[in-house]
Structures are given as C-alpha cells and as structure tokens.
Amino acid sequence: MKYKVEFYSNWHCGSGQTAGADIDALVIKDIDGLPFIPGKTIKGLMREAVANILHFQEKDESLLDDLFGSENRQGTLYFPNATLSEPLIHAIKNAEDIDRTMFFQSFSSTAISEEGVAKDHSLRRIETVIPCTLYGDIIGVEHDCQEVISMALSLIKRLGVGRNRGLGRCEFSKID
C-alpha cells in the first residue's frame, strides 16, 4: 500500500545528534542530507491508530500482534522509510546548484520565569524540516486488512517532536 504524508507545519524527527553549541536537536537525514521519516516511526504511529480503531469498534485486538508483531514474533507488515518523491530526489542529486539546507529551519525557545524573564541556561535551538510531502509504502498489507490500514492512516494528524506545540501537523493518505 502506498501513502503520502503532507506536512502543514514544520516538523522534527530527531537524529539524537546535536550541532555542538549551535543546535540542540538535529533532524534525521539520509546519506544525501535529505529529510525522511524512519519506518519505525511510521510503524509506531500506525500501531497506535490501529489499536484505537480496534478498541472503539470492539474488535479482537489480537490483530495488532498479527500485523505489527510482538516480543515473540514478527508481524506481517513492513514499513520502509518515507522519503521525498523519487523525481525530486533525482533532481536534487543531479543538480549542482541546489542547496539542501533549504529544507531546514532552526527555531529557538526558552523557559520564562514568573517575572517574565528568561530562565538561566534554558535557551534551546531545534532544527526542523519545512512543510513538504513525503511518500512511503507499507509492505505486506493483505486484502482483508486494507480498510483498517487506510482508516488508521487517516487518523494520524501529527508526527515528531513538538506535536503539542504546533510542529508536525500533517495528513496521511493512501495513494491508489
């Protein structure tokens, strides 16, 4: 099953790395310096969405382990990374004058005291990706599970760090 993720705000899937004193949290990038969403992130969001659907429809939740796996066994679904479109990636790789940093912006924030003054040592800078569209696949979707997987995709509305602060607003949709 193919899907796309359209972002409506900047977003951040962290790499766990910093840029020293400049940026406290860098975005995960592929070998070419382009943003992507790790498959394990998509898998986690999808597992939660399917669990919610099964719970509210009062259906057998054992389907979760069948699709996503458990500690003891592997699930039937596989989630590769979601990436920019192949034509865009190809164009970027073949163009010498495209600055890949155009995909990224840094934001600063600080904690404010009750007196309205910035607290000492609270300044943080985070790298984000500008709104864009990424594409991915879910491998192993059987015909009888397509409806619940499609429904789960439509339930995901935010992704990444800072979801409760306006980052990562997005829409997942199935591509026919």
C-alpha positions as a printed NumPy array, in Angstrom:
array([[  0.   ,   0.   ,   0.   ],
       [  1.421,   3.36 ,  -0.999],
       [  0.75 ,   6.518,   1.012],
       [  1.828,  10.129,   1.234],
       [  2.411,  12.429,   4.185],
       [  1.642,  16.102,   3.587],
       [  3.044,  18.39 ,   6.258],
       [  1.271,  21.666,   7.011],
       [  3.812,  22.907,   9.545],
       [  7.499,  22.448,  10.211],
       [  8.344,  19.04 ,  11.695],
       [ 11.141,  17.289,  13.533],
       [ 12.083,  13.605,  13.556],
       [ 15.175,  13.613,  15.711],
       [ 18.514,  12.056,  14.921],
       [ 19.681,  12.09 ,  18.534],
       [ 22.566,  14.334,  17.481],
       [ 23.421,  17.966,  18.142],
       [ 25.421,  20.614,  16.324],
       [ 27.536,  21.472,  19.335],
       [ 26.74 ,  24.861,  20.827],
       [ 24.6  ,  25.891,  17.822],
       [ 21.658,  23.445,  17.686],
       [ 20.491,  21.138,  20.483],
       [ 18.485,  18.7  ,  18.306],
       [ 19.172,  17.883,  14.657],
       [ 16.715,  16.311,  12.222],
       [ 17.431,  12.836,  10.912],
       [ 18.759,  12.972,   7.328],
       [ 19.621,  10.35 ,   4.734],
       [ 23.1  ,   9.862,   3.287],
       [ 22.437,  12.696,   0.815],
       [ 21.447,  15.161,   3.555],
       [ 17.71 ,  14.985,   2.774],
       [ 14.906,  14.605,   5.328],
       [ 12.972,  11.368,   5.78 ],
       [ 10.664,   9.708,   8.288],
       [ 12.048,   6.473,   9.74 ],
       [  9.897,   3.418,   9.06 ],
       [  9.868,   2.595,  12.776],
       [  8.242,   5.968,  13.472],
       [  5.509,   5.263,  10.92 ],
       [  5.054,   1.755,  12.344],
       [  4.578,   3.106,  15.875],
       [  2.023,   5.697,  14.771],
       [  0.159,   3.101,  12.717],
       [  0.136,   0.582,  15.556],
       [ -1.41 ,   3.164,  17.882],
       [ -4.017,   4.174,  15.274],
       [ -4.999,   0.552,  14.542],
       [ -5.213,  -0.16 ,  18.293],
       [ -7.616,   2.771,  18.685],
       [ -9.764,   1.58 ,  15.789],
       [ -9.97 ,  -1.973,  17.133],
       [-10.756,  -0.719,  20.633],
       [-13.555,   1.609,  19.561],
       [-15.036,  -0.953,  17.172],
       [-14.826,  -3.528,  19.973],
       [-12.941,  -5.954,  17.724],
       [-10.377,  -8.583,  18.635],
       [ -7.124,  -6.742,  19.364],
       [ -5.   ,  -9.82 ,  18.577],
       [ -4.858,  -8.41 ,  15.034],
       [ -2.308,  -5.895,  16.386],
       [  0.261,  -8.603,  17.061],
       [ -0.512, -10.276,  13.73 ],
       [  0.13 ,  -7.047,  11.808],
       [  2.823,  -5.322,  13.882],
       [  4.439,  -8.198,  15.766],
       [  5.153,  -8.735,  19.431],
       [  8.161,  -9.631,  21.552],
       [  7.899, -13.239,  20.397],
       [  7.199, -12.89 ,  16.69 ],
       [  7.435, -10.641,  13.683],
       [  4.32 ,  -9.018,  12.243],
       [  3.193,  -9.273,   8.641],
       [  3.651,  -5.543,   7.914],
       [  6.946,  -3.906,   6.991],
       [  7.477,  -0.132,   6.989],
       [ 10.349,   1.278,   4.894],
       [ 11.326,   4.917,   5.44 ],
       [  9.088,   7.635,   3.972],
       [ 11.077,   9.902,   1.646],
       [ 10.721,  12.826,  -0.709],
       [  9.42 ,  11.826,  -4.161],
       [ 11.837,   9.886,  -6.364],
       [ 11.777,  12.567,  -9.121],
       [ 12.619,  15.28 ,  -6.569],
       [ 15.43 ,  13.229,  -5.029],
       [ 16.8  ,  12.504,  -8.511],
       [ 16.66 ,  16.192,  -9.472],
       [ 18.402,  17.265,  -6.262],
       [ 21.158,  14.668,  -6.646],
       [ 21.801,  15.702, -10.251],
       [ 21.745,  19.466,  -9.702],
       [ 24.967,  21.055,  -8.553],
       [ 23.446,  24.382,  -7.5  ],
       [ 20.667,  23.161,  -5.159],
       [ 21.336,  23.979,  -1.531],
       [ 19.954,  21.093,   0.532],
       [ 19.777,  23.268,   3.613],
       [ 16.692,  24.891,   2.041],
       [ 14.664,  22.05 ,   3.606],
       [ 15.652,  23.025,   7.152],
       [ 14.971,  25.84 ,   9.613],
       [ 16.12 ,  26.322,  13.196],
       [ 13.913,  27.608,  15.982],
       [ 14.881,  28.879,  19.396],
       [ 12.892,  28.69 ,  22.603],
       [ 13.474,  29.47 ,  26.23 ],
       [ 11.694,  28.992,  29.535],
       [ 10.219,  32.177,  31.001],
       [ 10.121,  32.76 ,  34.748],
       [  7.077,  34.055,  36.65 ],
       [  8.664,  37.513,  36.441],
       [  8.617,  37.33 ,  32.635],
       [ 12.384,  36.919,  32.3  ],
       [ 14.191,  34.093,  30.515],
       [ 15.431,  31.448,  32.932],
       [ 19.19 ,  30.905,  33.013],
       [ 20.514,  28.123,  30.755],
       [ 17.078,  27.425,  29.232],
       [ 17.736,  28.567,  25.649],
       [ 17.264,  25.663,  23.22 ],
       [ 17.561,  25.527,  19.428],
       [ 15.928,  22.808,  17.366],
       [ 16.336,  22.053,  13.671],
       [ 13.086,  21.413,  11.79 ],
       [ 12.078,  20.466,   8.258],
       [  9.891,  22.876,   6.296],
       [  6.429,  21.692,   5.215],
       [  6.79 ,  19.196,   2.362],
       [  5.345,  15.916,   1.117],
       [  6.928,  12.524,   1.667],
       [  5.981,   9.144,   0.241],
       [  6.143,   5.635,   1.61 ],
       [  4.976,   2.049,   1.334],
       [  3.501,  -0.416,   3.763],
       [  4.563,  -3.862,   2.631],
       [  2.516,  -6.949,   3.46 ],
       [ -0.975,  -5.427,   3.62 ],
       [ -3.398,  -8.258,   2.897],
       [ -6.716,  -7.527,   1.188],
       [ -8.753,  -8.144,   4.364],
       [ -6.727,  -5.537,   6.302],
       [ -6.684,  -2.735,   3.718],
       [ -9.704,  -0.961,   5.192],
       [ -8.357,  -0.785,   8.746],
       [ -4.9  ,   0.286,   7.491],
       [ -6.421,   3.028,   5.294],
       [ -8.554,   4.209,   8.207],
       [ -5.508,   4.231,  10.502],
       [ -3.552,   6.36 ,   8.025],
       [ -6.313,   8.964,   8.053],
       [ -6.221,   9.164,  11.873],
       [ -2.601,  10.334,  12.058],
       [ -2.606,  14.141,  12.268],
       [  0.733,  14.958,  13.929],
       [  4.207,  13.476,  13.797],
       [  7.523,  14.   ,  15.551],
       [  8.766,  16.193,  18.374],
       [  6.757,  19.224,  19.482],
       [  3.377,  17.898,  18.332],
       [  1.629,  19.713,  21.188],
       [  3.415,  22.963,  20.293],
       [  2.374,  23.202,  16.651],
       [  5.098,  21.165,  14.983],
       [  4.402,  18.161,  12.791],
       [  0.823,  18.918,  11.652],
       [  0.266,  16.509,   8.779],
       [ -2.144,  14.389,   6.81 ],
       [ -1.51 ,  10.783,   5.824],
       [ -3.429,   9.471,   2.835],
       [ -3.46 ,   6.304,   0.774],
       [ -2.306,   6.613,  -2.825],
       [ -4.288,   4.482,  -5.256]])
